JSON list of C-alpha atoms in Angstrom, two decimals:
[
{"chain": "R", "resi": 1, "resn": "UNK", "atom": "CA", "xyz": [0.00, 0.00, 0.00]},
{"chain": "R", "resi": 2, "resn": "UNK", "atom": "CA", "xyz": [2.84, 2.39, 0.79]},
{"chain": "R", "resi": 3, "resn": "UNK", "atom": "CA", "xyz": [4.12, 2.10, -2.77]},
{"chain": "R", "resi": 4, "resn": "UNK", "atom": "CA", "xyz": [0.81, 2.77, -4.54]},
{"chain": "R", "resi": 5, "resn": "UNK", "atom": "CA", "xyz": [1.01, 6.62, -4.53]},
{"chain": "R", "resi": 6, "resn": "UNK", "atom": "CA", "xyz": [4.63, 6.45, -5.72]},
{"chain": "R", "resi": 7, "resn": "UNK", "atom": "CA", "xyz": [3.60, 4.05, -8.49]},
{"chain": "R", "resi": 8, "resn": "UNK", "atom": "CA", "xyz": [0.86, 6.52, -9.42]},
{"chain": "R", "resi": 9, "resn": "UNK", "atom": "CA", "xyz": [3.44, 9.29, -9.84]},
{"chain": "R", "resi": 10, "resn": "UNK", "atom": "CA", "xyz": [5.61, 7.02, -11.98]},
{"chain": "R", "resi": 11, "resn": "UNK", "atom": "CA", "xyz": [2.59, 6.12, -14.12]},
{"chain": "R", "resi": 12, "resn": "UNK", "atom": "CA", "xyz": [1.78, 9.80, -14.69]},
{"chain": "R", "resi": 13, "resn": "UNK", "atom": "CA", "xyz": [5.41, 10.40, -15.68]},
{"chain": "R", "resi": 14, "resn": "UNK", "atom": "CA", "xyz": [5.29, 7.61, -18.26]},
{"chain": "R", "resi": 15, "resn": "UNK", "atom": "CA", "xyz": [2.19, 9.16, -19.85]},
{"chain": "R", "resi": 16, "resn": "UNK", "atom": "CA", "xyz": [3.75, 12.63, -19.84]},
{"chain": "R", "resi": 17, "resn": "UNK", "atom": "CA", "xyz": [6.93, 11.29, -21.42]},
{"chain": "R", "resi": 18, "resn": "UNK", "atom": "CA", "xyz": [4.97, 9.68, -24.25]},
{"chain": "R", "resi": 19, "resn": "UNK", "atom": "CA", "xyz": [2.88, 12.82, -24.72]},
{"chain": "R", "resi": 20, "resn": "UNK", "atom": "CA", "xyz": [5.99, 15.01, -25.00]},
{"chain": "R", "resi": 21, "resn": "UNK", "atom": "CA", "xyz": [8.06, 12.73, -27.22]},
{"chain": "R", "resi": 22, "resn": "UNK", "atom": "CA", "xyz": [5.63, 10.68, -29.30]},
{"chain": "R", "resi": 23, "resn": "UNK", "atom": "CA", "xyz": [1.98, 11.70, -29.16]},
{"chain": "R", "resi": 24, "resn": "UNK", "atom": "CA", "xyz": [1.63, 15.48, -28.80]},
{"chain": "R", "resi": 25, "resn": "UNK", "atom": "CA", "xyz": [5.05, 17.10, -29.09]},
{"chain": "R", "resi": 26, "resn": "UNK", "atom": "CA", "xyz": [3.51, 20.44, -30.11]},
{"chain": "R", "resi": 27, "resn": "UNK", "atom": "CA", "xyz": [1.65, 20.57, -26.78]},
{"chain": "R", "resi": 28, "resn": "UNK", "atom": "CA", "xyz": [4.95, 20.40, -24.92]},
{"chain": "R", "resi": 29, "resn": "UNK", "atom": "CA", "xyz": [4.76, 23.45, -22.64]},
{"chain": "R", "resi": 30, "resn": "UNK", "atom": "CA", "xyz": [1.06, 22.99, -21.90]},
{"chain": "R", "resi": 31, "resn": "UNK", "atom": "CA", "xyz": [1.61, 19.32, -21.11]},
{"chain": "R", "resi": 32, "resn": "UNK", "atom": "CA", "xyz": [4.52, 20.14, -18.81]},
{"chain": "R", "resi": 33, "resn": "UNK", "atom": "CA", "xyz": [2.65, 22.84, -16.88]},
{"chain": "R", "resi": 34, "resn": "UNK", "atom": "CA", "xyz": [-0.45, 20.66, -16.49]},
{"chain": "R", "resi": 35, "resn": "UNK", "atom": "CA", "xyz": [1.69, 17.67, -15.56]},
{"chain": "R", "resi": 36, "resn": "UNK", "atom": "CA", "xyz": [3.52, 19.65, -12.89]},
{"chain": "R", "resi": 37, "resn": "UNK", "atom": "CA", "xyz": [0.21, 20.78, -11.37]},
{"chain": "R", "resi": 38, "resn": "UNK", "atom": "CA", "xyz": [-1.15, 17.23, -11.37]},
{"chain": "R", "resi": 39, "resn": "UNK", "atom": "CA", "xyz": [1.99, 15.91, -9.68]},
{"chain": "R", "resi": 40, "resn": "UNK", "atom": "CA", "xyz": [1.91, 18.65, -7.05]},
{"chain": "R", "resi": 41, "resn": "UNK", "atom": "CA", "xyz": [-1.72, 17.73, -6.40]},
{"chain": "R", "resi": 42, "resn": "UNK", "atom": "CA", "xyz": [-0.75, 14.09, -5.93]},
{"chain": "R", "resi": 43, "resn": "UNK", "atom": "CA", "xyz": [1.99, 15.14, -3.55]},
{"chain": "R", "resi": 44, "resn": "UNK", "atom": "CA", "xyz": [-0.40, 17.24, -1.45]},
{"chain": "R", "resi": 45, "resn": "UNK", "atom": "CA", "xyz": [-2.96, 14.41, -1.39]},
{"chain": "R", "resi": 46, "resn": "UNK", "atom": "CA", "xyz": [-0.13, 12.19, -0.14]},
{"chain": "R", "resi": 47, "resn": "UNK", "atom": "CA", "xyz": [0.26, 14.60, 2.82]},
{"chain": "R", "resi": 48, "resn": "UNK", "atom": "CA", "xyz": [3.48, 16.12, 1.54]},
{"chain": "R", "resi": 49, "resn": "UNK", "atom": "CA", "xyz": [3.87, 19.83, 2.29]},
{"chain": "R", "resi": 50, "resn": "UNK", "atom": "CA", "xyz": [5.22, 22.71, 0.23]},
{"chain": "R", "resi": 51, "resn": "UNK", "atom": "CA", "xyz": [8.31, 22.62, 2.44]},
{"chain": "R", "resi": 52, "resn": "UNK", "atom": "CA", "xyz": [8.97, 18.90, 1.95]},
{"chain": "R", "resi": 53, "resn": "UNK", "atom": "CA", "xyz": [8.62, 19.41, -1.81]},
{"chain": "R", "resi": 54, "resn": "UNK", "atom": "CA", "xyz": [11.08, 22.32, -1.73]},
{"chain": "R", "resi": 55, "resn": "UNK", "atom": "CA", "xyz": [8.52, 25.04, -2.43]},
{"chain": "R", "resi": 56, "resn": "UNK", "atom": "CA", "xyz": [7.95, 26.56, 1.00]},
{"chain": "R", "resi": 57, "resn": "UNK", "atom": "CA", "xyz": [7.80, 30.37, 1.02]},
{"chain": "R", "resi": 58, "resn": "UNK", "atom": "CA", "xyz": [10.77, 30.57, 3.36]},
{"chain": "R", "resi": 59, "resn": "UNK", "atom": "CA", "xyz": [13.03, 28.82, 0.85]},
{"chain": "R", "resi": 60, "resn": "UNK", "atom": "CA", "xyz": [12.60, 31.18, -2.09]},
{"chain": "R", "resi": 61, "resn": "UNK", "atom": "CA", "xyz": [15.39, 33.65, -1.37]},
{"chain": "R", "resi": 62, "resn": "UNK", "atom": "CA", "xyz": [17.94, 30.95, -0.59]},
{"chain": "R", "resi": 63, "resn": "UNK", "atom": "CA", "xyz": [16.89, 29.01, -3.67]},
{"chain": "R", "resi": 64, "resn": "UNK", "atom": "CA", "xyz": [17.20, 32.05, -5.92]},
{"chain": "R", "resi": 65, "resn": "UNK", "atom": "CA", "xyz": [20.70, 32.80, -4.62]},
{"chain": "R", "resi": 66, "resn": "UNK", "atom": "CA", "xyz": [21.82, 29.20, -5.12]},
{"chain": "R", "resi": 67, "resn": "UNK", "atom": "CA", "xyz": [20.21, 29.13, -8.55]},
{"chain": "R", "resi": 68, "resn": "UNK", "atom": "CA", "xyz": [21.89, 32.37, -9.63]},
{"chain": "R", "resi": 69, "resn": "UNK", "atom": "CA", "xyz": [25.25, 31.00, -8.53]},
{"chain": "R", "resi": 70, "resn": "UNK", "atom": "CA", "xyz": [24.64, 27.87, -10.58]},
{"chain": "R", "resi": 71, "resn": "UNK", "atom": "CA", "xyz": [23.81, 29.94, -13.67]},
{"chain": "R", "resi": 72, "resn": "UNK", "atom": "CA", "xyz": [27.10, 31.83, -13.36]},
{"chain": "R", "resi": 73, "resn": "UNK", "atom": "CA", "xyz": [29.06, 28.60, -12.83]},
{"chain": "R", "resi": 74, "resn": "UNK", "atom": "CA", "xyz": [27.50, 26.90, -15.86]},
{"chain": "R", "resi": 75, "resn": "UNK", "atom": "CA", "xyz": [28.13, 29.96, -18.02]},
{"chain": "R", "resi": 76, "resn": "UNK", "atom": "CA", "xyz": [31.82, 29.89, -17.10]},
{"chain": "R", "resi": 77, "resn": "UNK", "atom": "CA", "xyz": [32.03, 26.17, -17.89]},
{"chain": "R", "resi": 78, "resn": "UNK", "atom": "CA", "xyz": [30.33, 26.72, -21.25]},
{"chain": "R", "resi": 79, "resn": "UNK", "atom": "CA", "xyz": [32.65, 29.59, -22.14]},
{"chain": "R", "resi": 80, "resn": "UNK", "atom": "CA", "xyz": [35.67, 27.36, -21.51]},
{"chain": "R", "resi": 81, "resn": "UNK", "atom": "CA", "xyz": [34.03, 24.44, -23.33]},
{"chain": "R", "resi": 82, "resn": "UNK", "atom": "CA", "xyz": [33.24, 26.59, -26.36]},
{"chain": "R", "resi": 83, "resn": "UNK", "atom": "CA", "xyz": [36.85, 27.80, -26.50]},
{"chain": "R", "resi": 84, "resn": "UNK", "atom": "CA", "xyz": [38.39, 24.30, -26.57]},
{"chain": "R", "resi": 85, "resn": "UNK", "atom": "CA", "xyz": [38.21, 22.64, -30.02]},
{"chain": "R", "resi": 86, "resn": "UNK", "atom": "CA", "xyz": [37.45, 19.12, -28.74]},
{"chain": "R", "resi": 87, "resn": "UNK", "atom": "CA", "xyz": [34.61, 20.10, -26.39]},
{"chain": "R", "resi": 88, "resn": "UNK", "atom": "CA", "xyz": [33.32, 22.72, -28.84]},
{"chain": "R", "resi": 89, "resn": "UNK", "atom": "CA", "xyz": [31.94, 19.98, -31.09]},
{"chain": "R", "resi": 90, "resn": "UNK", "atom": "CA", "xyz": [29.48, 18.94, -28.38]},
{"chain": "R", "resi": 91, "resn": "UNK", "atom": "CA", "xyz": [27.74, 22.30, -28.80]},
{"chain": "R", "resi": 92, "resn": "UNK", "atom": "CA", "xyz": [27.12, 21.50, -32.48]},
{"chain": "R", "resi": 93, "resn": "UNK", "atom": "CA", "xyz": [23.52, 20.44, -31.99]},
{"chain": "R", "resi": 94, "resn": "UNK", "atom": "CA", "xyz": [21.79, 21.04, -35.31]},
{"chain": "R", "resi": 95, "resn": "UNK", "atom": "CA", "xyz": [18.50, 21.73, -33.51]},
{"chain": "R", "resi": 96, "resn": "UNK", "atom": "CA", "xyz": [20.06, 24.87, -32.08]},
{"chain": "R", "resi": 97, "resn": "UNK", "atom": "CA", "xyz": [21.64, 26.09, -35.30]},
{"chain": "R", "resi": 98, "resn": "UNK", "atom": "CA", "xyz": [18.56, 25.67, -37.45]},
{"chain": "R", "resi": 99, "resn": "UNK", "atom": "CA", "xyz": [16.33, 27.89, -35.32]},
{"chain": "R", "resi": 100, "resn": "UNK", "atom": "CA", "xyz": [15.96, 31.63, -35.77]},
{"chain": "R", "resi": 101, "resn": "UNK", "atom": "CA", "xyz": [16.57, 34.27, -33.16]},
{"chain": "R", "resi": 102, "resn": "UNK", "atom": "CA", "xyz": [12.95, 34.47, -32.01]},
{"chain": "R", "resi": 103, "resn": "UNK", "atom": "CA", "xyz": [12.70, 30.70, -31.77]},
{"chain": "R", "resi": 104, "resn": "UNK", "atom": "CA", "xyz": [15.93, 30.64, -29.78]},
{"chain": "R", "resi": 105, "resn": "UNK", "atom": "CA", "xyz": [14.48, 33.14, -27.31]},
{"chain": "R", "resi": 106, "resn": "UNK", "atom": "CA", "xyz": [11.26, 31.14, -27.07]},
{"chain": "R", "resi": 107, "resn": "UNK", "atom": "CA", "xyz": [13.15, 27.93, -26.38]},
{"chain": "R", "resi": 108, "resn": "UNK", "atom": "CA", "xyz": [15.54, 29.46, -23.85]},
{"chain": "R", "resi": 109, "resn": "UNK", "atom": "CA", "xyz": [13.02, 31.67, -22.03]},
{"chain": "R", "resi": 110, "resn": "UNK", "atom": "CA", "xyz": [9.73, 29.76, -22.37]},
{"chain": "R", "resi": 111, "resn": "UNK", "atom": "CA", "xyz": [10.09, 26.13, -23.44]},
{"chain": "R", "resi": 112, "resn": "UNK", "atom": "CA", "xyz": [13.05, 25.28, -21.19]},
{"chain": "R", "resi": 113, "resn": "UNK", "atom": "CA", "xyz": [12.00, 27.04, -17.95]},
{"chain": "R", "resi": 114, "resn": "UNK", "atom": "CA", "xyz": [8.22, 26.52, -18.15]},
{"chain": "R", "resi": 115, "resn": "UNK", "atom": "CA", "xyz": [8.40, 23.16, -19.90]},
{"chain": "R", "resi": 116, "resn": "UNK", "atom": "CA", "xyz": [11.47, 21.07, -19.23]},
{"chain": "R", "resi": 117, "resn": "UNK", "atom": "CA", "xyz": [12.68, 22.59, -15.96]},
{"chain": "R", "resi": 118, "resn": "UNK", "atom": "CA", "xyz": [9.30, 23.09, -14.31]},
{"chain": "R", "resi": 119, "resn": "UNK", "atom": "CA", "xyz": [8.02, 19.58, -14.95]},
{"chain": "R", "resi": 120, "resn": "UNK", "atom": "CA", "xyz": [11.23, 17.68, -14.32]},
{"chain": "R", "resi": 121, "resn": "UNK", "atom": "CA", "xyz": [12.19, 19.50, -11.13]},
{"chain": "R", "resi": 122, "resn": "UNK", "atom": "CA", "xyz": [8.69, 19.35, -9.67]},
{"chain": "R", "resi": 123, "resn": "UNK", "atom": "CA", "xyz": [8.43, 15.68, -10.61]},
{"chain": "R", "resi": 124, "resn": "UNK", "atom": "CA", "xyz": [11.83, 14.32, -9.64]},
{"chain": "R", "resi": 125, "resn": "UNK", "atom": "CA", "xyz": [13.31, 16.67, -7.03]},
{"chain": "R", "resi": 126, "resn": "UNK", "atom": "CA", "xyz": [9.99, 17.86, -5.65]},
{"chain": "R", "resi": 127, "resn": "UNK", "atom": "CA", "xyz": [7.21, 15.29, -5.49]},
{"chain": "R", "resi": 128, "resn": "UNK", "atom": "CA", "xyz": [8.98, 11.97, -6.11]},
{"chain": "R", "resi": 129, "resn": "UNK", "atom": "CA", "xyz": [11.95, 12.75, -3.85]},
{"chain": "R", "resi": 130, "resn": "UNK", "atom": "CA", "xyz": [9.62, 13.81, -1.02]},
{"chain": "R", "resi": 131, "resn": "UNK", "atom": "CA", "xyz": [7.25, 10.86, -1.37]},
{"chain": "R", "resi": 132, "resn": "UNK", "atom": "CA", "xyz": [9.93, 8.18, -1.51]},
{"chain": "R", "resi": 133, "resn": "UNK", "atom": "CA", "xyz": [12.04, 9.80, 1.22]},
{"chain": "R", "resi": 134, "resn": "UNK", "atom": "CA", "xyz": [9.07, 9.99, 3.60]},
{"chain": "R", "resi": 135, "resn": "UNK", "atom": "CA", "xyz": [8.52, 6.26, 3.19]},
{"chain": "R", "resi": 136, "resn": "UNK", "atom": "CA", "xyz": [11.95, 4.70, 2.78]},
{"chain": "R", "resi": 137, "resn": "UNK", "atom": "CA", "xyz": [14.47, 7.36, 3.78]},
{"chain": "R", "resi": 138, "resn": "UNK", "atom": "CA", "xyz": [16.50, 10.02, 2.01]},
{"chain": "R", "resi": 139, "resn": "UNK", "atom": "CA", "xyz": [18.99, 7.65, 0.37]},
{"chain": "R", "resi": 140, "resn": "UNK", "atom": "CA", "xyz": [16.21, 5.71, -1.32]},
{"chain": "R", "resi": 141, "resn": "UNK", "atom": "CA", "xyz": [14.51, 8.97, -2.25]},
{"chain": "R", "resi": 142, "resn": "UNK", "atom": "CA", "xyz": [17.61, 10.21, -4.04]},
{"chain": "R", "resi": 143, "resn": "UNK", "atom": "CA", "xyz": [18.21, 6.82, -5.69]},
{"chain": "R", "resi": 144, "resn": "UNK", "atom": "CA", "xyz": [14.67, 6.32, -6.99]},
{"chain": "R", "resi": 145, "resn": "UNK", "atom": "CA", "xyz": [14.21, 9.88, -8.22]},
{"chain": "R", "resi": 146, "resn": "UNK", "atom": "CA", "xyz": [17.62, 9.88, -9.94]},
{"chain": "R", "resi": 147, "resn": "UNK", "atom": "CA", "xyz": [17.14, 6.52, -11.67]},
{"chain": "R", "resi": 148, "resn": "UNK", "atom": "CA", "xyz": [13.67, 7.60, -12.79]},
{"chain": "R", "resi": 149, "resn": "UNK", "atom": "CA", "xyz": [15.19, 10.84, -14.09]},
{"chain": "R", "resi": 150, "resn": "UNK", "atom": "CA", "xyz": [17.70, 8.84, -16.12]},
{"chain": "R", "resi": 151, "resn": "UNK", "atom": "CA", "xyz": [15.03, 6.57, -17.60]},
{"chain": "R", "resi": 152, "resn": "UNK", "atom": "CA", "xyz": [12.95, 9.64, -18.43]},
{"chain": "R", "resi": 153, "resn": "UNK", "atom": "CA", "xyz": [15.61, 10.61, -20.98]},
{"chain": "R", "resi": 154, "resn": "UNK", "atom": "CA", "xyz": [15.49, 7.44, -23.10]},
{"chain": "R", "resi": 155, "resn": "UNK", "atom": "CA", "xyz": [13.23, 8.90, -25.79]},
{"chain": "R", "resi": 156, "resn": "UNK", "atom": "CA", "xyz": [14.90, 12.35, -25.93]},
{"chain": "R", "resi": 157, "resn": "UNK", "atom": "CA", "xyz": [18.34, 10.71, -26.21]},
{"chain": "R", "resi": 158, "resn": "UNK", "atom": "CA", "xyz": [17.32, 9.09, -29.50]},
{"chain": "R", "resi": 159, "resn": "UNK", "atom": "CA", "xyz": [16.82, 12.55, -31.01]},
{"chain": "R", "resi": 160, "resn": "UNK", "atom": "CA", "xyz": [20.02, 13.93, -29.49]},
{"chain": "R", "resi": 161, "resn": "UNK", "atom": "CA", "xyz": [22.18, 11.21, -31.05]},
{"chain": "R", "resi": 162, "resn": "UNK", "atom": "CA", "xyz": [20.82, 12.03, -34.49]},
{"chain": "R", "resi": 163, "resn": "UNK", "atom": "CA", "xyz": [21.21, 15.81, -34.23]},
{"chain": "R", "resi": 164, "resn": "UNK", "atom": "CA", "xyz": [24.39, 16.36, -32.18]},
{"chain": "R", "resi": 165, "resn": "UNK", "atom": "CA", "xyz": [27.55, 16.19, -34.28]},
{"chain": "R", "resi": 166, "resn": "UNK", "atom": "CA", "xyz": [29.81, 15.82, -31.25]},
{"chain": "R", "resi": 167, "resn": "UNK", "atom": "CA", "xyz": [27.91, 12.81, -29.94]},
{"chain": "R", "resi": 168, "resn": "UNK", "atom": "CA", "xyz": [27.78, 11.14, -33.36]},
{"chain": "R", "resi": 169, "resn": "UNK", "atom": "CA", "xyz": [31.50, 11.75, -33.97]},
{"chain": "R", "resi": 170, "resn": "UNK", "atom": "CA", "xyz": [32.48, 10.31, -30.59]},
{"chain": "R", "resi": 171, "resn": "UNK", "atom": "CA", "xyz": [30.18, 7.28, -30.45]},
{"chain": "R", "resi": 172, "resn": "UNK", "atom": "CA", "xyz": [29.60, 6.61, -34.14]},
{"chain": "R", "resi": 173, "resn": "UNK", "atom": "CA", "xyz": [26.47, 5.84, -36.11]},
{"chain": "R", "resi": 174, "resn": "UNK", "atom": "CA", "xyz": [24.25, 2.83, -36.56]},
{"chain": "R", "resi": 175, "resn": "UNK", "atom": "CA", "xyz": [22.02, 0.80, -34.27]},
{"chain": "R", "resi": 176, "resn": "UNK", "atom": "CA", "xyz": [24.75, -0.22, -31.83]},
{"chain": "R", "resi": 177, "resn": "UNK", "atom": "CA", "xyz": [26.04, 3.35, -31.50]},
{"chain": "R", "resi": 178, "resn": "UNK", "atom": "CA", "xyz": [22.50, 4.55, -30.95]},
{"chain": "R", "resi": 179, "resn": "UNK", "atom": "CA", "xyz": [22.03, 2.01, -28.15]},
{"chain": "R", "resi": 180, "resn": "UNK", "atom": "CA", "xyz": [25.30, 3.10, -26.56]},
{"chain": "R", "resi": 181, "resn": "UNK", "atom": "CA", "xyz": [24.18, 6.71, -26.80]},
{"chain": "R", "resi": 182, "resn": "UNK", "atom": "CA", "xyz": [20.92, 5.91, -25.01]},
{"chain": "R", "resi": 183, "resn": "UNK", "atom": "CA", "xyz": [22.69, 4.00, -22.22]},
{"chain": "R", "resi": 184, "resn": "UNK", "atom": "CA", "xyz": [25.21, 6.79, -21.71]},
{"chain": "R", "resi": 185, "resn": "UNK", "atom": "CA", "xyz": [22.42, 9.35, -21.67]},
{"chain": "R", "resi": 186, "resn": "UNK", "atom": "CA", "xyz": [20.45, 7.41, -19.05]},
{"chain": "R", "resi": 187, "resn": "UNK", "atom": "CA", "xyz": [23.51, 6.91, -16.85]},
{"chain": "R", "resi": 188, "resn": "UNK", "atom": "CA", "xyz": [24.66, 10.50, -17.29]},
{"chain": "R", "resi": 189, "resn": "UNK", "atom": "CA", "xyz": [21.28, 12.02, -16.47]},
{"chain": "R", "resi": 190, "resn": "UNK", "atom": "CA", "xyz": [20.86, 9.70, -13.49]},
{"chain": "R", "resi": 191, "resn": "UNK", "atom": "CA", "xyz": [24.18, 10.98, -12.12]},
{"chain": "R", "resi": 192, "resn": "UNK", "atom": "CA", "xyz": [23.05, 14.53, -12.86]},
{"chain": "R", "resi": 193, "resn": "UNK", "atom": "CA", "xyz": [19.86, 13.69, -10.98]},
{"chain": "R", "resi": 194, "resn": "UNK", "atom": "CA", "xyz": [21.91, 12.87, -7.89]},
{"chain": "R", "resi": 195, "resn": "UNK", "atom": "CA", "xyz": [23.63, 16.25, -8.18]},
{"chain": "R", "resi": 196, "resn": "UNK", "atom": "CA", "xyz": [20.27, 18.00, -8.54]},
{"chain": "R", "resi": 197, "resn": "UNK", "atom": "CA", "xyz": [19.00, 16.15, -5.45]},
{"chain": "R", "resi": 198, "resn": "UNK", "atom": "CA", "xyz": [22.05, 17.16, -3.42]},
{"chain": "R", "resi": 199, "resn": "UNK", "atom": "CA", "xyz": [21.50, 20.76, -4.49]},
{"chain": "R", "resi": 200, "resn": "UNK", "atom": "CA", "xyz": [17.81, 20.54, -3.61]},
{"chain": "R", "resi": 201, "resn": "UNK", "atom": "CA", "xyz": [18.52, 19.02, -0.18]},
{"chain": "R", "resi": 202, "resn": "UNK", "atom": "CA", "xyz": [21.45, 21.29, 0.61]},
{"chain": "R", "resi": 203, "resn": "UNK", "atom": "CA", "xyz": [19.62, 24.49, -0.27]},
{"chain": "R", "resi": 204, "resn": "UNK", "atom": "CA", "xyz": [16.24, 23.36, 1.00]},
{"chain": "R", "resi": 205, "resn": "UNK", "atom": "CA", "xyz": [14.66, 24.84, -2.11]},
{"chain": "R", "resi": 206, "resn": "UNK", "atom": "CA", "xyz": [13.53, 23.48, -5.46]},
{"chain": "R", "resi": 207, "resn": "UNK", "atom": "CA", "xyz": [14.55, 26.79, -7.04]},
{"chain": "R", "resi": 208, "resn": "UNK", "atom": "CA", "xyz": [18.24, 25.91, -6.69]},
{"chain": "R", "resi": 209, "resn": "UNK", "atom": "CA", "xyz": [18.21, 22.85, -8.99]},
{"chain": "R", "resi": 210, "resn": "UNK", "atom": "CA", "xyz": [15.79, 24.72, -11.24]},
{"chain": "R", "resi": 211, "resn": "UNK", "atom": "CA", "xyz": [18.46, 27.37, -11.75]},
{"chain": "R", "resi": 212, "resn": "UNK", "atom": "CA", "xyz": [21.13, 24.79, -12.53]},
{"chain": "R", "resi": 213, "resn": "UNK", "atom": "CA", "xyz": [18.78, 22.87, -14.81]},
{"chain": "R", "resi": 214, "resn": "UNK", "atom": "CA", "xyz": [17.79, 25.97, -16.77]},
{"chain": "R", "resi": 215, "resn": "UNK", "atom": "CA", "xyz": [21.42, 27.02, -17.11]},
{"chain": "R", "resi": 216, "resn": "UNK", "atom": "CA", "xyz": [22.55, 23.67, -18.56]},
{"chain": "R", "resi": 217, "resn": "UNK", "atom": "CA", "xyz": [19.66, 23.54, -21.04]},
{"chain": "R", "resi": 218, "resn": "UNK", "atom": "CA", "xyz": [18.83, 27.17, -21.76]},
{"chain": "R", "resi": 219, "resn": "UNK", "atom": "CA", "xyz": [22.41, 28.39, -22.04]},
{"chain": "R", "resi": 220, "resn": "UNK", "atom": "CA", "xyz": [23.15, 25.23, -24.03]},
{"chain": "R", "resi": 221, "resn": "UNK", "atom": "CA", "xyz": [20.69, 26.43, -26.68]},
{"chain": "R", "resi": 222, "resn": "UNK", "atom": "CA", "xyz": [22.31, 29.87, -26.72]},
{"chain": "R", "resi": 223, "resn": "UNK", "atom": "CA", "xyz": [25.88, 28.58, -27.04]},
{"chain": "R", "resi": 224, "resn": "UNK", "atom": "CA", "xyz": [24.87, 26.00, -29.65]},
{"chain": "R", "resi": 225, "resn": "UNK", "atom": "CA", "xyz": [23.11, 28.67, -31.68]},
{"chain": "R", "resi": 226, "resn": "UNK", "atom": "CA", "xyz": [26.06, 31.05, -31.50]},
{"chain": "R", "resi": 227, "resn": "UNK", "atom": "CA", "xyz": [28.72, 28.49, -32.41]},
{"chain": "R", "resi": 228, "resn": "UNK", "atom": "CA", "xyz": [26.77, 26.96, -35.28]},
{"chain": "R", "resi": 229, "resn": "UNK", "atom": "CA", "xyz": [25.97, 30.38, -36.75]},
{"chain": "R", "resi": 230, "resn": "UNK", "atom": "CA", "xyz": [29.63, 31.28, -36.46]},
{"chain": "R", "resi": 231, "resn": "UNK", "atom": "CA", "xyz": [30.62, 28.06, -38.21]},
{"chain": "R", "resi": 232, "resn": "UNK", "atom": "CA", "xyz": [28.11, 28.73, -40.97]},
{"chain": "R", "resi": 233, "resn": "UNK", "atom": "CA", "xyz": [29.48, 32.24, -41.57]},
{"chain": "R", "resi": 234, "resn": "UNK", "atom": "CA", "xyz": [33.06, 30.95, -41.73]},
{"chain": "R", "resi": 235, "resn": "UNK", "atom": "CA", "xyz": [32.05, 28.16, -44.17]},
{"chain": "R", "resi": 236, "resn": "UNK", "atom": "CA", "xyz": [29.20, 29.66, -46.23]},
{"chain": "R", "resi": 237, "resn": "UNK", "atom": "CA", "xyz": [29.26, 26.89, -48.82]},
{"chain": "R", "resi": 238, "resn": "UNK", "atom": "CA", "xyz": [29.12, 24.03, -46.29]},
{"chain": "R", "resi": 239, "resn": "UNK", "atom": "CA", "xyz": [25.50, 23.17, -45.42]},
{"chain": "R", "resi": 240, "resn": "UNK", "atom": "CA", "xyz": [24.58, 22.01, -41.96]},
{"chain": "R", "resi": 241, "resn": "UNK", "atom": "CA", "xyz": [23.84, 18.35, -41.45]},
{"chain": "R", "resi": 242, "resn": "UNK", "atom": "CA", "xyz": [20.13, 19.02, -41.08]},
{"chain": "R", "resi": 243, "resn": "UNK", "atom": "CA", "xyz": [20.08, 20.80, -44.43]},
{"chain": "R", "resi": 244, "resn": "UNK", "atom": "CA", "xyz": [21.89, 17.92, -46.11]},
{"chain": "R", "resi": 245, "resn": "UNK", "atom": "CA", "xyz": [19.25, 15.49, -44.90]},
{"chain": "R", "resi": 246, "resn": "UNK", "atom": "CA", "xyz": [16.37, 17.78, -45.80]},
{"chain": "R", "resi": 247, "resn": "UNK", "atom": "CA", "xyz": [15.31, 18.12, -42.17]}
]
């Protein structure tokens, strides 16, 4: 009986994942906002509080300060990564280069914060972490939420392998390389999930991992866009991979 509410959250997450990646991709932000509200409702019905889910009023200032620090740290890492030739290739995500300036702003300022970050942080570091921790302890809470976060990225990782030149160049192409890419993505995001949980627990606020999460994704779009546009200007007669494939 103790596991039934947790299983309910996991079931909702499976449906949301399919909605976002297979069934209704164009509803992405709406699905994420609605999904976050549903999950918060489940958490409250499970007798979790705003504080246990990292959203208590007293945590906002601390969370904002931690989040701002994370944004600065990620920006510095990205600046260094963009300056080094080997790591620069990992910013060559054709999805970023093919979008226009307005679409870039929409992705970085709307889709990422109110779609990706809102849903995933509420789900994994808010509701799921609180529900599992209250039943089985903090270690299990971190483990379950982080593994679930890794598995959540199976479907998105299939798209990333096809569109990111750095990933394809490092791992290769074909079915086996695609499988390796998915496994690495799941493991990598699960480890990132642990880091997000530590940040959430240490700060006491869900806003802290939200800041880090937005920085890694939102600034990733910005850096990818800038580097790919720069590459296009320096090689005007070399089409991007997406253009070659008619995507």
